[in-house]
Amino acid sequence: MNFETELSNGKFCIPECEKCKKITWPPAEFCSHCFGTISLKQITGDGKIIEFSKQGEHYFCMVEFFEIVRIIAKISKTPKIGQTVKISKCGIKNGDHFFQII
Amino acid sequence: MKKVGIVGHGITQFSRSDEKIETVLLKSVKKLFENNSELDKEHVDSVLVSTNNESKYLSPILSESAGIKPKIAHSIESLCNSGTNSIVSAYSYIASGLADMVLVSGAERYDSPGQILQWDNSRGEFKHPIFWASIFAKSYKRKYLISDEQLASVSVKNHKHAKENPNALSNKTYSIQEVMTSKKLTDDLRLLDCSRPCTGGASIILASEEMTKKITSNPTWITGIGQMTTSASFTKNSSFSSMESTKLAGRAALKMANKEIQDVDVAEIHDAFTVCEPMALESLGFSNAGEGMKTINEMNGTDDFKINPRGGLIGCGHPLGATGIAQTIEISQQLQTEAGRRQVDGASVGLVHNMSAAATSSTVLILEK
Ligand SMILES: [Zn+2]
């Protein structure tokens, strides 16, 4: 079970070290703090929009979870800085990860 | 540590041409030796190639094509600051005594694979540089109440400077209105806010102090080097309105040269996008936080060429592997009083700022006469 397999099934997981319990982001094979084994945790809790811009009709937002995990995600409604959001859809499309938030 | 000097340089016209990378590399080396007839190829004992191109074994290929048999020959890749990374490597080979004279040649094609960092999945579908640049622009404008119109003046200034640079991709000047009505890429970025990928090559020869003094009566010296890599992922940046790696690299370079930022007379700044110029000026200490645009407007008003005299990346185009070398050539020419209509009067201390992947890494060089 790895991050990409889960993501391709539409599940966004947080890579956490079994040994030191720290999060490694972006996901990797081993913990970036202690090289410990990574296990995946189902994401709980909300993310927060920390910045955004818009291309054509689509907003893209920098979203932060647990003050460490950041992704660039799409949102359909006008975003606000500091707004709390959840991942509504995610996966891998043409080799690129994608994230949609509400 | 041994002193390292710059003894010669050559550069190609930056263009959209479809030449092979090997050809682009060789063309700038040919220019270098034509510009500096006193240089003897026999003395070149190392050849470093800076590029993001996929072709292999480019340094031995270039060496053979140029009739050089170097001891050390290899490529260096670090996206947009490959060029200054190669110069730092050349410096280290000479300062350590491993080499005496190093040819550093950088080149890129307009279709370089170095423009997109596929690895950075935290960017989701938004891997093209215009997305990080939009986040930087939005964040910087929000924090310091800067308008699109103000940022547009960076493009106006750098195109104006590039008009005086025969090797630049752009040969046109633009008004603020033209920048602001150029093709909209995102809500926070227009086409003329961006540096353009292009085909170009730039070569420079570095040498030991003894060799430098033997060859030229008008050398320039690399007296300060600062480098910092804070991450590889754009989303890891600690700020989106300043450049942490640039702050640290700038400080280290000035410290090594025993200079203050006020001592710097002329600088090439990595303006990959308009917003990068005020951000870098602030991170390097040329301007207080939020006042980079004020500095730029003052220079624009007085036709002061101090920042990005060659036209920066926006005016010259951005052939990734060649950019850092082209920046260093410009500053070297400024110090040699050979910059023609771009000359900054009395320049004796210069700075080069070259960065990669949304400022996740930066290199700063200090050059002196
Ligand atoms: Zn760990």
Short mmCIF file of C-alpha atoms and ligand atoms in Angstrom, two decimals:
data_model
loop_
_atom_site.label_atom_id
_atom_site.label_comp_id
_atom_site.label_asym_id
_atom_site.label_seq_id
_atom_site.Cartn_x
_atom_site.Cartn_y
_atom_site.Cartn_z
CA MET A 1 0.00 0.00 0.00
CA ASN A 2 1.53 3.28 -1.04
CA PHE A 3 0.40 6.86 -1.37
CA GLU A 4 -0.06 6.73 -5.13
CA THR A 5 -2.06 3.49 -5.09
CA GLU A 6 -4.41 4.97 -2.50
CA LEU A 7 -4.61 8.24 -4.39
CA SER A 8 -5.43 6.49 -7.66
CA ASN A 9 -8.37 4.90 -5.78
CA GLY A 10 -9.53 8.38 -4.80
CA LYS A 11 -8.18 8.28 -1.24
CA PHE A 12 -5.97 11.04 0.11
CA CYS A 13 -3.72 9.71 2.87
CA ILE A 14 -1.13 11.31 5.12
CA PRO A 15 2.30 9.61 5.18
CA GLU A 16 3.32 9.24 8.83
CA CYS A 17 6.47 7.63 10.24
CA GLU A 18 5.87 4.47 12.27
CA LYS A 19 8.91 5.26 14.42
CA CYS A 20 8.93 9.03 15.08
CA LYS A 21 5.28 9.75 14.14
CA LYS A 22 6.29 12.75 12.04
CA ILE A 23 4.69 13.46 8.66
CA THR A 24 6.83 13.25 5.53
CA TRP A 25 5.56 15.56 2.81
CA PRO A 26 5.62 15.21 -0.18
CA PRO A 27 5.12 11.43 0.25
CA ALA A 28 8.27 9.33 0.09
CA GLU A 29 9.43 5.76 0.68
CA PHE A 30 10.98 6.57 4.05
CA CYS A 31 10.63 9.18 6.79
CA SER A 32 12.57 12.35 5.89
CA HIS A 33 13.39 12.88 9.58
CA CYS A 34 14.63 9.42 10.69
CA PHE A 35 14.40 7.13 7.60
CA GLY A 36 11.75 5.10 9.44
CA THR A 37 9.02 3.16 7.66
CA ILE A 38 6.09 5.22 6.45
CA SER A 39 2.52 4.19 7.04
CA LEU A 40 -0.51 5.90 5.60
CA LYS A 41 -3.20 7.48 7.73
CA GLN A 42 -6.63 8.32 6.42
CA ILE A 43 -6.90 12.09 6.49
CA THR A 44 -9.00 13.52 9.31
CA GLY A 45 -9.68 17.18 9.88
CA ASP A 46 -9.98 20.14 7.56
CA GLY A 47 -7.51 21.95 5.39
CA LYS A 48 -7.12 25.68 5.19
CA ILE A 49 -6.76 27.83 2.07
CA ILE A 50 -3.58 29.86 2.36
CA GLU A 51 -3.39 31.34 -1.15
CA PHE A 52 -5.20 31.11 -4.47
CA SER A 53 -5.41 32.43 -8.01
CA LYS A 54 -7.57 31.69 -11.03
CA GLN A 55 -6.99 30.41 -14.55
CA GLY A 56 -9.91 30.93 -16.88
CA GLU A 57 -12.98 29.84 -14.93
CA HIS A 58 -11.03 27.69 -12.48
CA TYR A 59 -9.67 28.71 -9.12
CA PHE A 60 -6.54 26.94 -7.88
CA CYS A 61 -5.72 27.09 -4.18
CA MET A 62 -2.76 26.34 -1.98
CA VAL A 63 -4.29 24.26 0.81
CA GLU A 64 -2.59 23.34 4.07
CA PHE A 65 -3.34 20.40 6.38
CA PHE A 66 -1.78 20.01 9.84
CA GLU A 67 0.49 23.00 9.10
CA ILE A 68 2.77 20.80 6.99
CA VAL A 69 0.95 19.04 4.17
CA ARG A 70 0.33 21.47 1.32
CA ILE A 71 -1.23 20.79 -2.07
CA ILE A 72 -2.55 22.87 -4.95
CA ALA A 73 -6.22 22.02 -5.43
CA LYS A 74 -9.19 23.13 -7.49
CA ILE A 75 -12.30 24.67 -5.98
CA SER A 76 -15.50 25.55 -7.81
CA LYS A 77 -16.76 28.40 -5.61
CA THR A 78 -14.88 31.66 -4.96
CA PRO A 79 -12.27 30.85 -2.29
CA LYS A 80 -11.29 32.95 0.72
CA ILE A 81 -7.97 33.05 2.54
CA GLY A 82 -8.27 31.09 5.80
CA GLN A 83 -11.35 29.20 4.59
CA THR A 84 -11.56 25.63 5.92
CA VAL A 85 -12.03 23.00 3.24
CA LYS A 86 -12.24 19.24 2.70
CA ILE A 87 -10.95 17.15 -0.18
CA SER A 88 -14.00 16.16 -2.21
CA LYS A 89 -12.23 14.33 -5.00
CA CYS A 90 -8.65 13.30 -5.76
CA GLY A 91 -6.76 10.90 -7.96
CA ILE A 92 -4.17 10.55 -10.69
CA LYS A 93 -4.92 11.76 -14.19
CA ASN A 94 -2.39 11.51 -17.06
CA GLY A 95 0.34 10.88 -14.50
CA ASP A 96 -0.44 14.04 -12.50
CA HIS A 97 -1.99 14.04 -9.06
CA PHE A 98 -5.20 16.07 -8.81
CA PHE A 99 -7.15 17.39 -5.88
CA GLN A 100 -10.60 18.98 -5.70
CA ILE A 101 -11.80 20.72 -2.53
CA ILE A 102 -15.12 21.99 -1.20
CA MET B 1 41.67 29.62 -0.61
CA LYS B 2 43.13 30.49 -4.02
CA LYS B 3 41.71 33.43 -5.98
CA VAL B 4 39.63 32.68 -9.09
CA GLY B 5 39.31 35.08 -12.03
CA ILE B 6 37.17 35.36 -15.14
CA VAL B 7 39.38 35.55 -18.21
CA GLY B 8 36.99 35.29 -21.16
CA HIS B 9 33.41 34.88 -22.27
CA GLY B 10 31.25 34.26 -25.30
CA ILE B 11 27.51 34.23 -25.87
CA THR B 12 25.12 33.37 -28.69
CA GLN B 13 22.08 35.24 -29.91
CA PHE B 14 19.12 34.07 -27.79
CA SER B 15 16.38 32.98 -30.20
CA ARG B 16 13.64 30.46 -30.89
CA SER B 17 15.88 28.50 -33.25
CA ASP B 18 15.71 24.73 -33.56
CA GLU B 19 19.44 23.97 -33.35
CA LYS B 20 20.83 20.87 -31.68
CA ILE B 21 22.12 21.37 -28.15
CA GLU B 22 25.63 20.34 -29.24
CA THR B 23 25.57 23.11 -31.86
CA VAL B 24 24.40 25.75 -29.40
CA LEU B 25 27.14 24.78 -26.94
CA LEU B 26 29.83 24.86 -29.63
CA LYS B 27 28.66 28.22 -31.00
CA SER B 28 29.17 30.03 -27.69
CA VAL B 29 32.58 28.39 -27.23
CA LYS B 30 33.56 29.48 -30.75
CA LYS B 31 32.47 33.02 -29.86
CA LEU B 32 34.51 32.86 -26.66
CA PHE B 33 37.73 31.95 -28.44
CA GLU B 34 37.08 34.52 -31.20
CA ASN B 35 36.59 37.20 -28.51
CA ASN B 36 39.76 36.18 -26.68
CA SER B 37 42.50 35.34 -29.16
CA GLU B 38 45.08 35.34 -26.34
CA LEU B 39 43.47 32.23 -24.82
CA ASP B 40 45.24 28.97 -25.54
CA LYS B 41 42.96 25.91 -25.71
CA GLU B 42 45.88 23.79 -24.48
CA HIS B 43 45.58 25.45 -21.07
CA VAL B 44 41.93 24.49 -20.57
CA ASP B 45 42.11 21.50 -18.24
CA SER B 46 38.40 21.17 -17.34
CA VAL B 47 35.15 21.53 -19.25
CA LEU B 48 31.80 21.75 -17.46
CA VAL B 49 28.50 21.76 -19.32
CA SER B 50 25.37 23.32 -17.83
CA THR B 51 22.07 22.16 -19.29
CA ASN B 52 18.76 20.44 -18.62
CA ASN B 53 18.85 18.83 -22.04
CA GLU B 54 18.41 15.04 -22.13
CA SER B 55 21.46 14.46 -24.39
CA LYS B 56 24.27 12.52 -22.77
CA TYR B 57 28.04 12.96 -22.45
CA LEU B 58 27.84 16.57 -23.56
CA SER B 59 31.07 17.75 -21.96
CA PRO B 60 33.29 15.20 -23.72
CA ILE B 61 31.35 15.89 -26.95
CA LEU B 62 31.85 19.64 -26.63
CA SER B 63 35.51 19.13 -25.70
CA GLU B 64 36.16 16.99 -28.76
CA SER B 65 34.33 19.42 -31.04
CA ALA B 66 36.35 22.34 -29.65
CA GLY B 67 39.66 20.46 -29.77
CA ILE B 68 40.16 20.36 -26.01
CA LYS B 69 41.41 17.37 -23.98
CA PRO B 70 40.31 18.16 -20.43
CA LYS B 71 41.14 16.25 -17.26
CA ILE B 72 37.72 16.95 -15.75
CA ALA B 73 34.68 16.84 -18.04
CA HIS B 74 31.05 16.45 -16.98
CA SER B 75 27.59 18.03 -17.00
CA ILE B 76 25.77 19.84 -14.20
CA GLU B 77 22.00 20.09 -13.91
CA SER B 78 20.01 22.06 -11.36
CA LEU B 79 17.06 23.42 -13.39
CA CYS B 80 17.19 27.21 -13.75
CA ASN B 81 20.35 27.79 -11.72
CA SER B 82 22.43 25.11 -13.44
CA GLY B 83 24.60 27.91 -14.82
CA THR B 84 25.78 29.41 -11.55
CA ASN B 85 26.03 25.93 -10.02
CA SER B 86 28.51 25.10 -12.78
CA ILE B 87 30.45 28.29 -12.11
CA VAL B 88 30.61 27.38 -8.41
CA SER B 89 31.93 23.93 -9.34
CA ALA B 90 34.53 25.47 -11.64
CA TYR B 91 35.54 27.85 -8.86
CA SER B 92 35.95 24.93 -6.46
CA TYR B 93 38.10 22.92 -8.88
CA ILE B 94 40.41 25.90 -9.29
CA ALA B 95 40.44 26.99 -5.65
CA SER B 96 41.31 23.43 -4.59
CA GLY B 97 44.12 23.20 -7.12
CA LEU B 98 42.47 20.36 -9.07
CA ALA B 99 42.20 22.57 -12.14
CA ASP B 100 43.90 25.68 -13.47
CA MET B 101 41.57 26.81 -16.21
CA VAL B 102 37.94 25.75 -16.57
CA LEU B 103 35.61 26.28 -19.50
CA VAL B 104 31.99 26.48 -18.33
CA SER B 105 29.50 26.26 -21.16
CA GLY B 106 25.74 26.45 -20.72
CA ALA B 107 23.04 25.91 -23.30
CA GLU B 108 19.37 25.13 -23.62
CA ARG B 109 16.77 24.72 -26.33
CA TYR B 110 13.37 26.47 -26.31
CA ASP B 111 11.71 23.09 -25.67
CA SER B 112 13.79 22.22 -22.59
CA PRO B 113 12.43 19.49 -20.30
CA GLY B 114 13.75 21.60 -17.39
CA GLN B 115 10.77 23.92 -17.50
CA ILE B 116 8.52 21.54 -15.56
CA LEU B 117 9.56 19.68 -12.41
CA GLN B 118 7.53 16.49 -12.84
CA TRP B 119 8.61 15.19 -9.42
CA ASP B 120 6.73 17.88 -7.49
CA ASN B 121 3.36 16.17 -7.10
CA SER B 122 2.37 18.50 -4.27
CA ARG B 123 1.57 20.97 -7.05
CA GLY B 124 -1.19 18.62 -8.24
CA GLU B 125 -2.20 19.41 -11.82
CA PHE B 126 -0.54 22.79 -11.54
CA LYS B 127 3.06 21.94 -12.39
CA HIS B 128 3.76 24.64 -14.96
CA PRO B 129 5.80 27.56 -13.54
CA ILE B 130 2.97 30.03 -14.25
CA PHE B 131 1.12 28.53 -11.27
CA TRP B 132 3.81 29.11 -8.66
CA ALA B 133 4.39 32.53 -10.18
CA SER B 134 0.68 33.33 -9.82
CA ILE B 135 0.73 32.26 -6.16
CA PHE B 136 3.84 34.43 -5.57
CA ALA B 137 2.25 37.40 -7.36
CA LYS B 138 -1.06 37.09 -5.52
CA SER B 139 0.65 36.70 -2.16
CA TYR B 140 3.10 39.57 -2.74
CA LYS B 141 0.37 41.92 -3.99
CA ARG B 142 -1.87 41.06 -1.05
CA LYS B 143 0.82 41.48 1.58
CA TYR B 144 2.24 44.78 0.34
CA LEU B 145 -0.79 46.25 -1.46
CA ILE B 146 0.96 46.19 -4.83
CA SER B 147 -1.03 46.50 -8.08
CA ASP B 148 -0.69 44.62 -11.39
CA GLU B 149 0.22 47.96 -12.92
CA GLN B 150 3.19 48.35 -10.58
CA LEU B 151 4.46 44.83 -11.35
CA ALA B 152 4.09 45.55 -15.08
CA SER B 153 6.78 48.23 -14.78
CA VAL B 154 9.38 45.48 -14.13
CA SER B 155 8.64 44.13 -17.60
CA VAL B 156 8.75 47.63 -19.11
CA LYS B 157 12.16 48.29 -17.54
CA ASN B 158 13.72 44.94 -18.46
CA HIS B 159 12.51 45.04 -22.07
CA LYS B 160 13.91 48.57 -22.28
CA HIS B 161 17.30 47.28 -21.08
CA ALA B 162 17.21 44.27 -23.42
CA LYS B 163 16.76 46.65 -26.37
CA GLU B 164 20.39 47.69 -25.73
CA ASN B 165 21.54 44.05 -25.63
CA PRO B 166 22.21 42.60 -29.09
CA ASN B 167 22.01 38.98 -27.79
CA ALA B 168 18.60 39.35 -26.16
CA LEU B 169 15.53 37.48 -27.43
CA SER B 170 13.47 40.67 -27.24
CA ASN B 171 14.24 43.74 -29.30
CA LYS B 172 11.06 45.63 -28.45
CA THR B 173 9.99 48.06 -25.78
CA TYR B 174 6.55 47.90 -24.20
CA SER B 175 4.34 50.33 -22.31
CA ILE B 176 2.71 49.47 -18.98
CA GLN B 177 -0.58 49.34 -20.86
CA GLU B 178 0.82 46.83 -23.37
CA VAL B 179 2.09 44.59 -20.56
CA MET B 180 -1.26 44.79 -18.78
CA THR B 181 -3.25 43.94 -21.88
CA SER B 182 -0.93 41.16 -23.11
CA LYS B 183 -2.42 37.65 -23.14
CA LYS B 184 -3.94 36.76 -19.78
CA LEU B 185 -2.50 33.50 -18.42
CA THR B 186 -4.06 33.61 -14.95
CA ASP B 187 -5.78 36.29 -12.87
CA ASP B 188 -2.34 37.27 -11.58
CA LEU B 189 -0.12 36.82 -14.62
CA ARG B 190 0.05 38.14 -18.19
CA LEU B 191 2.30 36.88 -20.97
CA LEU B 192 4.63 39.90 -20.69
CA ASP B 193 5.04 39.23 -16.96
CA CYS B 194 6.93 36.05 -17.91
CA SER B 195 10.43 35.23 -19.12
CA ARG B 196 10.22 33.11 -22.27
CA PRO B 197 11.89 29.76 -22.92
CA CYS B 198 14.40 30.10 -25.74
CA THR B 199 17.46 28.64 -27.42
CA GLY B 200 20.77 30.10 -26.33
CA GLY B 201 24.29 29.41 -25.18
CA ALA B 202 26.79 31.19 -22.93
CA SER B 203 30.38 30.26 -22.11
CA ILE B 204 32.89 31.60 -19.63
CA ILE B 205 36.46 30.70 -18.71
CA LEU B 206 37.62 30.79 -15.10
CA ALA B 207 41.27 30.55 -14.13
CA SER B 208 43.62 30.55 -11.17
CA GLU B 209 45.06 33.89 -10.02
CA GLU B 210 48.44 33.22 -11.58
CA MET B 211 46.95 32.18 -14.90
CA THR B 212 44.43 35.05 -14.87
CA LYS B 213 47.14 37.68 -14.40
CA LYS B 214 49.22 36.14 -17.18
CA ILE B 215 46.33 36.18 -19.67
CA THR B 216 44.49 39.45 -19.15
CA SER B 217 45.09 42.95 -17.88
CA ASN B 218 41.34 43.50 -17.34
CA PRO B 219 40.16 40.52 -15.29
CA THR B 220 37.22 40.26 -12.93
CA TRP B 221 37.25 38.10 -9.81
CA ILE B 222 34.65 35.95 -8.10
CA THR B 223 35.01 37.08 -4.50
CA GLY B 224 31.78 35.82 -2.95
CA ILE B 225 29.63 32.69 -3.32
CA GLY B 226 26.46 31.89 -1.41
CA GLN B 227 24.12 29.00 -2.06
CA MET B 228 21.07 27.66 -0.29
CA THR B 229 18.54 24.94 -1.02
CA THR B 230 15.54 24.96 1.31
CA SER B 231 13.52 22.22 -0.44
CA ALA B 232 12.58 20.87 -3.86
CA SER B 233 8.79 21.23 -3.53
CA PHE B 234 7.34 24.66 -4.24
CA THR B 235 4.67 24.10 -1.58
CA LYS B 236 7.38 23.80 1.11
CA ASN B 237 8.41 27.47 0.77
CA SER B 238 8.17 29.19 4.17
CA SER B 239 6.83 32.33 2.48
CA PHE B 240 5.20 33.11 -0.87
CA SER B 241 6.02 36.83 -0.69
CA SER B 242 9.75 36.56 -0.05
CA MET B 243 12.58 34.18 -0.98
CA GLU B 244 14.15 32.40 1.98
CA SER B 245 16.87 30.63 -0.03
CA THR B 246 17.83 33.96 -1.65
CA LYS B 247 18.08 35.68 1.73
CA LEU B 248 20.47 33.03 3.03
CA ALA B 249 22.52 32.74 -0.16
CA GLY B 250 22.84 36.52 -0.45
CA ARG B 251 24.01 36.89 3.12
CA ALA B 252 26.61 34.13 2.68
CA ALA B 253 27.96 35.59 -0.57
CA LEU B 254 28.34 39.10 0.87
CA LYS B 255 29.99 37.71 3.98
CA MET B 256 32.52 35.76 1.93
CA ALA B 257 33.32 38.87 -0.15
CA ASN B 258 33.41 41.00 3.00
CA LYS B 259 30.92 43.42 1.44
CA GLU B 260 27.61 45.03 2.34
CA ILE B 261 24.67 45.10 -0.07
CA GLN B 262 25.15 48.90 -0.29
CA ASP B 263 28.56 48.25 -1.87
CA VAL B 264 26.96 46.52 -4.89
CA ASP B 265 26.90 48.78 -7.96
CA VAL B 266 25.21 46.51 -10.47
CA ALA B 267 23.20 43.26 -10.27
CA GLU B 268 21.56 40.64 -12.43
CA ILE B 269 18.42 39.38 -10.68
CA HIS B 270 16.50 36.20 -11.54
CA ASP B 271 13.30 37.83 -12.83
CA ALA B 272 11.68 34.63 -14.13
CA PHE B 273 8.42 36.56 -13.65
CA THR B 274 7.88 40.27 -12.88
CA VAL B 275 7.04 39.61 -9.22
CA CYS B 276 10.39 37.83 -8.70
CA GLU B 277 12.35 41.06 -9.15
CA PRO B 278 10.94 43.08 -6.21
CA MET B 279 10.84 39.91 -4.09
CA ALA B 280 14.52 39.18 -4.81
CA LEU B 281 15.55 42.82 -4.27
CA GLU B 282 13.94 42.68 -0.84
CA SER B 283 15.34 39.26 0.04
CA LEU B 284 18.84 40.36 -0.97
CA GLY B 285 18.53 43.57 1.06
CA PHE B 286 18.58 46.08 -1.81
CA SER B 287 15.14 47.21 -0.63
CA ASN B 288 13.18 46.99 2.62
CA ALA B 289 10.34 44.45 2.74
CA GLY B 290 7.51 45.64 0.51
CA GLU B 291 9.61 48.41 -1.07
CA GLY B 292 11.15 46.57 -4.01
CA MET B 293 8.78 48.28 -6.44
CA LYS B 294 9.77 51.67 -5.08
CA THR B 295 13.42 50.87 -5.88
CA ILE B 296 12.47 49.67 -9.36
CA ASN B 297 10.34 52.74 -10.10
CA GLU B 298 13.14 55.07 -9.08
CA MET B 299 15.50 53.30 -11.49
CA ASN B 300 12.90 53.26 -14.25
CA GLY B 301 12.35 57.00 -13.88
CA THR B 302 16.04 57.85 -14.13
CA ASP B 303 17.05 55.23 -16.75
CA ASP B 304 19.34 53.69 -14.16
CA PHE B 305 20.61 50.31 -15.43
CA LYS B 306 21.78 49.07 -12.02
CA ILE B 307 19.32 46.16 -11.79
CA ASN B 308 19.20 43.73 -14.72
CA PRO B 309 21.21 45.82 -17.18
CA ARG B 310 21.21 43.06 -19.84
CA GLY B 311 17.41 42.94 -19.64
CA GLY B 312 17.08 40.14 -17.11
CA LEU B 313 15.35 36.88 -17.97
CA ILE B 314 12.25 38.77 -19.10
CA GLY B 315 14.10 40.78 -21.73
CA CYS B 316 16.79 38.27 -22.73
CA GLY B 317 14.75 35.08 -22.68
CA HIS B 318 15.51 32.19 -20.36
CA PRO B 319 17.57 29.34 -21.83
CA LEU B 320 17.80 27.64 -18.40
CA GLY B 321 21.31 26.16 -18.56
CA ALA B 322 22.77 29.32 -20.10
CA THR B 323 21.02 31.91 -17.93
CA GLY B 324 23.31 31.95 -14.87
CA ILE B 325 26.37 32.11 -17.14
CA ALA B 326 24.86 34.91 -19.25
CA GLN B 327 24.09 36.84 -16.03
CA THR B 328 27.69 36.39 -14.87
CA ILE B 329 29.03 37.51 -18.26
CA GLU B 330 26.95 40.70 -18.06
CA ILE B 331 28.24 41.58 -14.60
CA SER B 332 31.80 40.80 -15.67
CA GLN B 333 31.41 43.11 -18.70
CA GLN B 334 29.95 45.83 -16.49
CA LEU B 335 33.00 45.65 -14.20
CA GLN B 336 35.32 45.69 -17.23
CA THR B 337 33.51 48.81 -18.54
CA GLU B 338 32.63 46.88 -21.69
CA ALA B 339 28.83 46.94 -21.46
CA GLY B 340 28.31 49.57 -24.15
CA ARG B 341 25.03 51.44 -23.90
CA ARG B 342 24.07 49.37 -20.85
CA GLN B 343 27.13 50.48 -18.88
CA VAL B 344 26.58 51.45 -15.24
CA ASP B 345 29.14 54.19 -14.49
CA GLY B 346 31.94 53.27 -12.15
CA ALA B 347 30.74 49.74 -11.40
CA SER B 348 33.32 47.94 -9.29
CA VAL B 349 31.24 45.44 -7.30
CA GLY B 350 28.56 43.31 -8.97
CA LEU B 351 26.08 40.64 -7.90
CA VAL B 352 24.46 37.70 -9.69
CA HIS B 353 21.24 36.15 -8.37
CA ASN B 354 20.17 32.88 -9.99
CA MET B 355 17.49 30.55 -8.59
CA SER B 356 15.54 27.39 -9.32
CA ALA B 357 12.03 26.01 -8.97
CA ALA B 358 10.14 28.83 -7.26
CA ALA B 359 13.16 29.93 -5.22
CA THR B 360 13.55 26.55 -3.53
CA SER B 361 17.25 27.03 -4.23
CA SER B 362 19.33 30.12 -4.91
CA THR B 363 22.89 30.97 -5.87
CA VAL B 364 24.38 34.42 -5.33
CA LEU B 365 27.79 35.43 -6.68
CA ILE B 366 29.76 38.60 -5.92
CA LEU B 367 32.15 39.78 -8.63
CA GLU B 368 34.81 42.46 -8.32
CA LYS B 369 37.31 44.20 -10.57
ZN ZN C 1 10.61 9.20 11.39
#
